[in-house]
CSV table of C-alpha atoms in Angstrom, one decimal:
chain,number,residue,atom,x,y,z
A,1,UNK,CA,-17.6,-66.3,38.3
A,2,UNK,CA,-18.2,-68.3,35.2
A,3,UNK,CA,-21.4,-70.2,34.6
A,4,UNK,CA,-22.2,-73.8,33.4
A,5,UNK,CA,-23.7,-73.8,29.5
A,6,UNK,CA,-24.7,-76.8,27.8
A,7,UNK,CA,-23.6,-75.5,24.4
A,8,UNK,CA,-20.0,-75.9,23.4
A,9,UNK,CA,-17.9,-72.6,23.6
A,10,UNK,CA,-14.8,-72.3,21.6
A,11,UNK,CA,-12.6,-68.8,22.6
A,12,UNK,CA,-9.7,-67.5,19.8
A,13,UNK,CA,-7.0,-65.6,19.9
A,14,UNK,CA,-6.2,-64.1,16.9
A,15,UNK,CA,-8.0,-64.2,13.3
A,16,UNK,CA,-5.7,-64.6,11.1
A,17,UNK,CA,-5.5,-67.3,7.8
A,18,UNK,CA,-5.2,-70.0,10.0
A,19,UNK,CA,-7.6,-68.9,13.1
A,20,UNK,CA,-10.2,-67.2,10.6
A,21,UNK,CA,-10.1,-70.7,8.6
A,22,UNK,CA,-10.2,-73.1,11.6
A,23,UNK,CA,-13.4,-70.4,12.7
A,24,UNK,CA,-15.3,-70.6,9.3
A,25,UNK,CA,-15.3,-74.4,9.3
A,26,UNK,CA,-16.4,-74.4,13.1
A,27,UNK,CA,-19.2,-72.1,12.0
A,28,UNK,CA,-19.5,-74.5,8.6
A,29,UNK,CA,-20.1,-77.6,10.4
A,30,UNK,CA,-21.3,-76.7,13.9
A,31,UNK,CA,-23.6,-74.2,13.7
A,32,UNK,CA,-24.9,-74.6,16.7
A,33,UNK,CA,-21.2,-73.5,18.3
A,34,UNK,CA,-20.9,-70.6,20.0
A,35,UNK,CA,-17.6,-68.6,19.0
A,36,UNK,CA,-15.9,-66.0,20.5
A,37,UNK,CA,-12.8,-64.3,20.0
A,38,UNK,CA,-10.2,-61.2,20.7
A,39,UNK,CA,-7.8,-60.2,17.9
A,40,UNK,CA,-5.9,-56.8,17.9
A,41,UNK,CA,-7.3,-56.0,15.0
A,42,UNK,CA,-10.5,-54.1,15.2
A,43,UNK,CA,-11.7,-54.5,11.6
A,44,UNK,CA,-10.7,-57.6,11.9
A,45,UNK,CA,-13.6,-58.7,14.7
A,46,UNK,CA,-16.0,-56.2,12.8
A,47,UNK,CA,-15.6,-58.3,9.9
A,48,UNK,CA,-16.5,-61.8,11.4
A,49,UNK,CA,-18.8,-60.0,13.3
A,50,UNK,CA,-20.9,-59.5,10.4
A,51,UNK,CA,-20.5,-62.4,8.2
A,52,UNK,CA,-22.0,-64.3,11.7
A,53,UNK,CA,-18.7,-66.4,12.0
A,54,UNK,CA,-18.3,-65.2,15.2
A,55,UNK,CA,-20.8,-64.5,17.7
A,56,UNK,CA,-18.9,-62.5,20.7
A,57,UNK,CA,-16.2,-60.3,20.2
A,58,UNK,CA,-13.8,-60.2,23.4
A,59,UNK,CA,-11.2,-58.2,24.9
A,60,UNK,CA,-7.9,-58.9,25.4
A,61,UNK,CA,-7.7,-61.0,28.4
A,62,UNK,CA,-11.4,-61.0,28.8
A,63,UNK,CA,-12.8,-62.9,31.6
A,64,UNK,CA,-15.2,-64.1,29.8
A,65,UNK,CA,-12.5,-66.8,28.3
A,66,UNK,CA,-13.4,-68.9,31.1
A,67,UNK,CA,-16.2,-70.3,30.0
A,68,UNK,CA,-14.7,-71.9,27.2
A,69,UNK,CA,-14.5,-75.4,26.3
A,70,UNK,CA,-11.8,-75.0,23.8
A,71,UNK,CA,-9.4,-71.9,23.5
A,72,UNK,CA,-7.5,-71.7,20.2
A,73,UNK,CA,-3.9,-69.5,20.0
A,74,UNK,CA,-3.9,-68.0,16.4
A,75,UNK,CA,-1.4,-65.4,17.3
A,76,UNK,CA,2.3,-65.8,16.4
A,77,UNK,CA,4.2,-68.4,18.5
A,78,UNK,CA,5.4,-65.7,21.2
A,79,UNK,CA,2.4,-64.1,21.5
A,80,UNK,CA,0.7,-67.4,22.2
A,81,UNK,CA,3.0,-68.2,24.9
A,82,UNK,CA,2.4,-65.0,26.3
A,83,UNK,CA,-1.6,-65.8,26.9
A,84,UNK,CA,-0.6,-69.2,28.6
A,85,UNK,CA,-0.4,-67.6,32.6
A,86,UNK,CA,-3.8,-64.9,32.1
A,87,UNK,CA,-5.3,-68.6,30.4
A,88,UNK,CA,-3.7,-70.6,33.7
A,89,UNK,CA,-5.8,-68.4,35.9
A,90,UNK,CA,-9.1,-68.4,34.1
A,91,UNK,CA,-9.9,-71.0,32.4
A,92,UNK,CA,-12.2,-73.7,33.7
A,93,UNK,CA,-10.8,-77.4,35.0
A,94,UNK,CA,-12.3,-79.4,31.6
A,95,UNK,CA,-10.9,-76.7,29.3
A,96,UNK,CA,-8.3,-77.8,26.3
A,97,UNK,CA,-5.8,-74.7,25.0
A,98,UNK,CA,-4.5,-75.3,22.0
A,99,UNK,CA,-2.3,-73.7,18.9
A,100,UNK,CA,-1.9,-74.0,15.6
A,101,UNK,CA,1.6,-72.7,15.8
A,102,UNK,CA,4.4,-74.2,12.8
A,103,UNK,CA,6.8,-75.1,16.2
A,104,UNK,CA,5.8,-76.8,19.2
A,105,UNK,CA,8.7,-77.3,21.2
A,106,UNK,CA,8.5,-73.6,22.9
A,107,UNK,CA,4.9,-73.6,23.8
A,108,UNK,CA,5.2,-77.3,25.6
A,109,UNK,CA,7.7,-76.2,27.6
A,110,UNK,CA,6.5,-72.9,28.4
A,111,UNK,CA,2.7,-74.9,29.5
A,112,UNK,CA,4.6,-77.6,31.2
A,113,UNK,CA,6.5,-74.2,33.5
A,114,UNK,CA,3.0,-73.3,34.3
A,115,UNK,CA,1.4,-76.9,35.5
A,116,UNK,CA,-0.9,-76.6,32.0
A,117,UNK,CA,0.0,-80.2,31.1
A,118,UNK,CA,-3.2,-81.4,31.8
A,119,UNK,CA,-4.7,-78.5,29.6
A,120,UNK,CA,-2.7,-77.9,26.8
A,121,UNK,CA,-2.9,-79.7,23.3
A,122,UNK,CA,-0.7,-78.4,20.8
A,123,UNK,CA,-2.1,-78.5,17.1
A,124,UNK,CA,-0.7,-77.8,13.9
A,125,UNK,CA,-3.0,-78.0,11.0
A,126,UNK,CA,-0.4,-78.7,8.3
A,127,UNK,CA,-2.1,-76.1,5.5
A,128,UNK,CA,-1.8,-72.4,4.8
A,129,UNK,CA,-1.6,-70.4,1.7
A,130,UNK,CA,0.8,-67.3,0.1
A,131,UNK,CA,-1.8,-64.8,1.7
A,132,UNK,CA,-2.2,-64.1,5.0
A,133,UNK,CA,-5.3,-62.9,7.2
A,134,UNK,CA,-9.1,-63.1,7.8
A,135,UNK,CA,-9.8,-62.3,4.2
A,136,UNK,CA,-7.4,-65.2,3.1
A,137,UNK,CA,-9.3,-67.6,5.3
A,138,UNK,CA,-12.1,-70.3,4.2
A,139,UNK,CA,-14.2,-72.6,5.2
A,140,UNK,CA,-12.1,-75.2,3.2
A,141,UNK,CA,-8.7,-74.7,3.9
A,142,UNK,CA,-8.2,-77.7,6.3
A,143,UNK,CA,-9.8,-80.0,4.0
A,144,UNK,CA,-8.0,-83.2,3.5
A,145,UNK,CA,-4.9,-81.4,5.4
A,146,UNK,CA,-2.9,-83.3,8.3
A,147,UNK,CA,-3.8,-81.7,11.5
A,148,UNK,CA,-0.5,-82.7,13.6
A,149,UNK,CA,-1.8,-83.1,17.3
A,150,UNK,CA,0.9,-83.2,20.3
A,151,UNK,CA,-0.9,-83.4,23.9
A,152,UNK,CA,0.6,-82.2,26.9
A,153,UNK,CA,1.8,-85.1,29.4
A,154,UNK,CA,-1.0,-85.4,31.5
A,155,UNK,CA,-4.1,-84.7,29.1
A,156,UNK,CA,-6.7,-87.4,29.7
A,157,UNK,CA,-7.5,-89.5,26.9
A,158,UNK,CA,-10.6,-89.0,26.7
A,159,UNK,CA,-10.4,-85.0,26.7
A,160,UNK,CA,-8.0,-85.8,23.6
A,161,UNK,CA,-9.9,-88.3,21.7
A,162,UNK,CA,-12.8,-85.2,22.0
A,163,UNK,CA,-10.4,-82.9,20.3
A,164,UNK,CA,-9.5,-85.1,17.9
A,165,UNK,CA,-12.9,-86.1,16.5
A,166,UNK,CA,-13.2,-82.2,16.6
A,167,UNK,CA,-10.3,-81.8,14.1
A,168,UNK,CA,-11.7,-84.8,12.2
A,169,UNK,CA,-15.1,-82.9,12.0
A,170,UNK,CA,-13.7,-80.1,10.3
A,171,UNK,CA,-12.6,-82.7,7.5
A,172,UNK,CA,-8.7,-82.5,8.4
A,173,UNK,CA,-6.6,-85.3,9.3
A,174,UNK,CA,-5.6,-85.7,12.7
A,175,UNK,CA,-1.9,-87.4,13.7
A,176,UNK,CA,-1.5,-87.4,17.1
A,177,UNK,CA,2.8,-87.8,17.4
A,178,UNK,CA,5.1,-86.1,20.3
A,179,UNK,CA,6.0,-82.1,19.8
A,180,UNK,CA,9.6,-83.4,19.7
A,181,UNK,CA,9.1,-85.5,16.7
A,182,UNK,CA,6.8,-83.0,15.2
A,183,UNK,CA,9.7,-80.6,15.4
A,184,UNK,CA,11.6,-82.5,13.6
A,185,UNK,CA,9.7,-83.2,11.1
A,186,UNK,CA,8.4,-79.8,10.4
A,187,UNK,CA,11.9,-78.4,10.4
A,188,UNK,CA,12.6,-80.7,7.0
A,189,UNK,CA,8.9,-80.8,5.4
A,190,UNK,CA,7.9,-77.1,5.5
A,191,UNK,CA,10.8,-74.7,7.1
A,192,UNK,CA,13.6,-75.8,5.1
A,193,UNK,CA,11.8,-75.3,1.6
A,194,UNK,CA,10.4,-72.0,2.7
A,195,UNK,CA,14.3,-71.1,3.9
A,196,UNK,CA,15.4,-72.8,0.2
A,197,UNK,CA,12.6,-70.7,-1.4
A,198,UNK,CA,13.5,-67.4,-0.2
A,199,UNK,CA,17.5,-68.3,-0.1
A,200,UNK,CA,16.7,-69.0,-4.0
A,201,UNK,CA,15.3,-65.8,-4.7
A,202,UNK,CA,17.5,-64.0,-2.8
A,203,UNK,CA,20.2,-65.8,-5.1
A,204,UNK,CA,18.6,-64.6,-8.0
A,205,UNK,CA,18.3,-61.0,-7.3
A,206,UNK,CA,22.3,-61.4,-6.3
A,207,UNK,CA,23.4,-63.1,-9.4
A,208,UNK,CA,21.2,-61.1,-11.7
A,209,UNK,CA,22.1,-58.2,-14.9
A,210,UNK,CA,21.9,-54.6,-14.4
A,211,UNK,CA,18.9,-54.7,-17.3
A,212,UNK,CA,17.7,-57.4,-14.3
A,213,UNK,CA,17.2,-59.9,-17.3
A,214,UNK,CA,16.7,-62.7,-15.0
A,215,UNK,CA,13.9,-61.3,-12.8
A,216,UNK,CA,12.4,-60.7,-16.7
A,217,UNK,CA,12.6,-64.6,-17.7
A,218,UNK,CA,12.0,-66.1,-13.9
A,219,UNK,CA,8.9,-66.8,-14.9
A,220,UNK,CA,7.3,-70.4,-15.1
A,221,UNK,CA,9.2,-72.9,-13.2
A,222,UNK,CA,11.8,-70.9,-11.0
A,223,UNK,CA,8.4,-68.9,-9.8
A,224,UNK,CA,6.4,-71.9,-8.8
A,225,UNK,CA,9.2,-73.3,-7.1
A,226,UNK,CA,9.7,-70.0,-4.9
A,227,UNK,CA,6.2,-69.4,-4.5
A,228,UNK,CA,6.4,-69.5,-0.6
A,229,UNK,CA,8.7,-67.4,-0.5
A,230,UNK,CA,5.8,-64.7,-0.6
A,231,UNK,CA,4.7,-66.3,2.7
A,232,UNK,CA,4.9,-63.5,5.9
A,233,UNK,CA,8.1,-62.5,6.9
A,234,UNK,CA,6.8,-61.7,10.6
A,235,UNK,CA,5.6,-65.5,10.7
A,236,UNK,CA,8.7,-67.3,9.5
A,237,UNK,CA,11.2,-65.1,11.4
A,238,UNK,CA,9.4,-65.9,14.3
A,239,UNK,CA,9.5,-69.8,13.3
A,240,UNK,CA,13.2,-69.8,12.6
A,241,UNK,CA,14.0,-68.4,16.4
A,242,UNK,CA,11.6,-70.9,17.7
A,243,UNK,CA,12.6,-74.3,16.5
A,244,UNK,CA,16.2,-72.9,15.6
A,245,UNK,CA,18.2,-76.5,16.6
A,246,UNK,CA,15.9,-78.4,14.4
A,247,UNK,CA,16.1,-76.4,11.6
A,248,UNK,CA,20.2,-76.0,12.1
A,249,UNK,CA,20.2,-79.5,11.8
A,250,UNK,CA,18.5,-80.3,8.6
A,251,UNK,CA,20.2,-77.4,7.1
A,252,UNK,CA,23.9,-78.9,7.7
A,253,UNK,CA,22.1,-81.9,6.2
A,254,UNK,CA,20.8,-79.8,3.1
A,255,UNK,CA,24.6,-77.6,3.2
A,256,UNK,CA,26.6,-81.4,2.6
A,257,UNK,CA,24.0,-82.7,0.2
A,258,UNK,CA,24.5,-78.7,-1.7
A,259,UNK,CA,28.4,-79.0,-1.6
A,260,UNK,CA,28.2,-82.6,-2.9
A,261,UNK,CA,26.3,-81.4,-5.8
A,262,UNK,CA,28.7,-78.6,-6.4
A,263,UNK,CA,31.9,-81.5,-6.5
A,264,UNK,CA,29.8,-83.4,-8.6
A,265,UNK,CA,29.7,-80.1,-11.2
A,266,UNK,CA,33.3,-79.3,-10.6
A,267,UNK,CA,34.6,-83.1,-11.7
A,268,UNK,CA,32.4,-83.2,-14.1
A,269,UNK,CA,31.5,-86.9,-12.1
A,270,UNK,CA,28.7,-87.8,-14.9
A,271,UNK,CA,27.2,-91.5,-13.6
A,272,UNK,CA,26.9,-89.3,-9.9
A,273,UNK,CA,25.6,-86.6,-11.2
A,274,UNK,CA,22.9,-88.6,-13.0
A,275,UNK,CA,22.7,-90.8,-9.8
A,276,UNK,CA,21.7,-87.5,-7.8
A,277,UNK,CA,18.6,-86.2,-10.7
A,278,UNK,CA,17.6,-89.9,-10.6
A,279,UNK,CA,17.4,-90.7,-6.9
A,280,UNK,CA,15.8,-87.6,-6.6
A,281,UNK,CA,13.2,-88.5,-9.3
A,282,UNK,CA,12.8,-91.5,-8.2
A,283,UNK,CA,11.8,-90.0,-4.6
A,284,UNK,CA,9.7,-86.9,-5.7
A,285,UNK,CA,7.4,-89.4,-8.4
A,286,UNK,CA,6.9,-91.6,-5.0
A,287,UNK,CA,5.4,-88.7,-2.8
A,288,UNK,CA,1.9,-88.9,-2.0
A,289,UNK,CA,-0.6,-86.5,-5.1
A,290,UNK,CA,-2.8,-85.5,-2.6
A,291,UNK,CA,-2.1,-81.9,-1.1
A,292,UNK,CA,-1.8,-83.1,2.5
A,293,UNK,CA,1.1,-81.3,3.3
A,294,UNK,CA,2.2,-77.3,4.9
A,295,UNK,CA,2.5,-76.4,1.1
A,296,UNK,CA,-0.6,-76.8,-0.4
A,297,UNK,CA,0.0,-78.1,-4.3
A,298,UNK,CA,-0.9,-76.0,-7.0
A,299,UNK,CA,-3.5,-77.1,-9.5
A,300,UNK,CA,-2.0,-75.8,-12.7
A,301,UNK,CA,-2.8,-76.3,-16.7
A,302,UNK,CA,-0.8,-75.1,-19.8
A,303,UNK,CA,-2.6,-73.7,-22.6
A,304,UNK,CA,-1.8,-74.2,-26.1
A,305,UNK,CA,-2.6,-70.6,-27.6
A,306,UNK,CA,-2.7,-68.3,-30.6
A,307,UNK,CA,-1.2,-64.9,-30.4
A,308,UNK,CA,-4.6,-63.3,-31.5
A,309,UNK,CA,-7.3,-61.0,-30.1
A,310,UNK,CA,-9.6,-62.6,-27.5
A,311,UNK,CA,-7.5,-65.9,-27.3
A,312,UNK,CA,-7.6,-65.1,-23.7
A,313,UNK,CA,-10.9,-64.1,-23.1
A,314,UNK,CA,-12.2,-67.4,-24.8
A,315,UNK,CA,-10.3,-69.6,-22.7
A,316,UNK,CA,-11.5,-68.0,-19.6
A,317,UNK,CA,-15.6,-67.7,-20.6
A,318,UNK,CA,-15.7,-71.9,-21.8
A,319,UNK,CA,-14.0,-72.4,-17.7
A,320,UNK,CA,-16.6,-69.6,-16.5
A,321,UNK,CA,-19.7,-71.3,-18.6
A,322,UNK,CA,-18.7,-74.6,-17.0
A,323,UNK,CA,-18.6,-72.9,-13.7
A,324,UNK,CA,-15.0,-73.4,-12.9
A,325,UNK,CA,-13.2,-70.5,-10.8
A,326,UNK,CA,-9.8,-69.3,-11.7
A,327,UNK,CA,-7.0,-69.1,-9.2
A,328,UNK,CA,-4.6,-66.9,-11.5
A,329,UNK,CA,-3.9,-66.9,-14.8
A,330,UNK,CA,-1.0,-65.6,-16.8
A,331,UNK,CA,1.5,-65.9,-20.4
A,332,UNK,CA,4.3,-67.8,-20.2
A,333,UNK,CA,7.0,-65.9,-21.6
A,334,UNK,CA,10.1,-67.9,-20.4
A,335,UNK,CA,9.2,-71.7,-21.6
A,336,UNK,CA,12.3,-73.2,-20.9
A,337,UNK,CA,10.7,-75.5,-18.3
A,338,UNK,CA,6.5,-75.3,-19.7
A,339,UNK,CA,4.6,-76.6,-22.1
A,340,UNK,CA,2.2,-74.0,-23.7
A,341,UNK,CA,2.0,-70.2,-23.4
A,342,UNK,CA,-1.1,-69.6,-20.8
A,343,UNK,CA,-0.8,-70.6,-17.7
A,344,UNK,CA,-4.1,-71.5,-15.6
A,345,UNK,CA,-4.2,-72.0,-12.0
A,346,UNK,CA,-7.6,-73.7,-10.5
A,347,UNK,CA,-8.2,-73.9,-6.9
A,348,UNK,CA,-9.1,-78.0,-7.1
A,349,UNK,CA,-7.9,-80.9,-8.3
A,350,UNK,CA,-11.6,-81.8,-9.8
A,351,UNK,CA,-11.5,-78.6,-11.4
A,352,UNK,CA,-8.3,-78.7,-13.2
A,353,UNK,CA,-9.0,-82.2,-14.1
A,354,UNK,CA,-12.6,-80.6,-15.4
A,355,UNK,CA,-10.7,-77.3,-17.0
A,356,UNK,CA,-8.2,-80.0,-19.1
A,357,UNK,CA,-11.5,-81.6,-20.6
A,358,UNK,CA,-13.5,-78.9,-21.4
A,359,UNK,CA,-10.6,-77.5,-23.3
A,360,UNK,CA,-9.3,-80.3,-24.6
A,361,UNK,CA,-12.9,-80.5,-26.0
A,362,UNK,CA,-12.6,-77.4,-27.7
A,363,UNK,CA,-9.9,-77.8,-29.6
A,364,UNK,CA,-6.9,-76.5,-27.5
A,365,UNK,CA,-3.9,-78.6,-26.3
A,366,UNK,CA,-3.7,-78.9,-22.9
A,367,UNK,CA,-0.3,-79.7,-20.7
A,368,UNK,CA,-1.0,-80.8,-17.3
A,369,UNK,CA,2.2,-80.9,-14.5
A,370,UNK,CA,2.1,-82.4,-11.2
């Protein structure tokens, strides 16, 4: 039998990158909330408890989920769906069940079949990282990221408004749409890029010479545009199976555009080739600068650097003195598409701007690519 409580109580099933980041952010902005979680990996729960992120450790299909005001399903899509029948039989009437999956159609249909349309609000924080797991979760991952919200057909307006405000309190940007529109949009702006990145990498591997010369020089531009190919294979396998219809539709369009590009190259259509590149440049340049999309913007500088002992150490020391944390740093051997021999990636736009200033002030030539 569930007891009523005044304190807001939120349950989690899964504490990976997204679930862990939501929990860490909730702990930061709502320290009075009670957070409880189940995760199949025992060490993850233990760490979340040690860090003070989670108050209560739950077992699989734990009866204590009945006390929750919100339950976040943060496992793979198929796993999230498998928990719906259990939650239907246990949650209190006003509880909102939500998920963080990149595909909404399947779970909405499952919720409808179970009669959970008054309890279920689909969610998709359009943010992420190439890294996975609770260790990679942060309390700022959701900042300034669109958080797509797809309410069930019978969710009360007051409950939806409360959930929107909860999302807004995480410093995310809530956007309420239908689940059908969500799946079409994300197929184009999120799922297609991951497929393109993976196939580009596979194409390079297939085309490479026996000495792997292509792999050797593929740093810089190629590595940047295929960065998301390092994402979790399990997650993207599930996404492709769950959003098959919409992904197939956008792939049809993309394949047609690729075939057109091949035709222009094969037939040396100079004017049409220029138009193709000009149109893509114009549209790409019109995209918002802010990192609101599903793939986080990389904040990168390129620094001209003499080949001398201590050169890299001098740069990193200058940045450290100015309180700038470096996310990644490396030498660019292939400079066909990049200026500057030292590639420096930082975590935030402000850090990128400050890095450019302090290094320029110290006499370095800096190139910044947006």
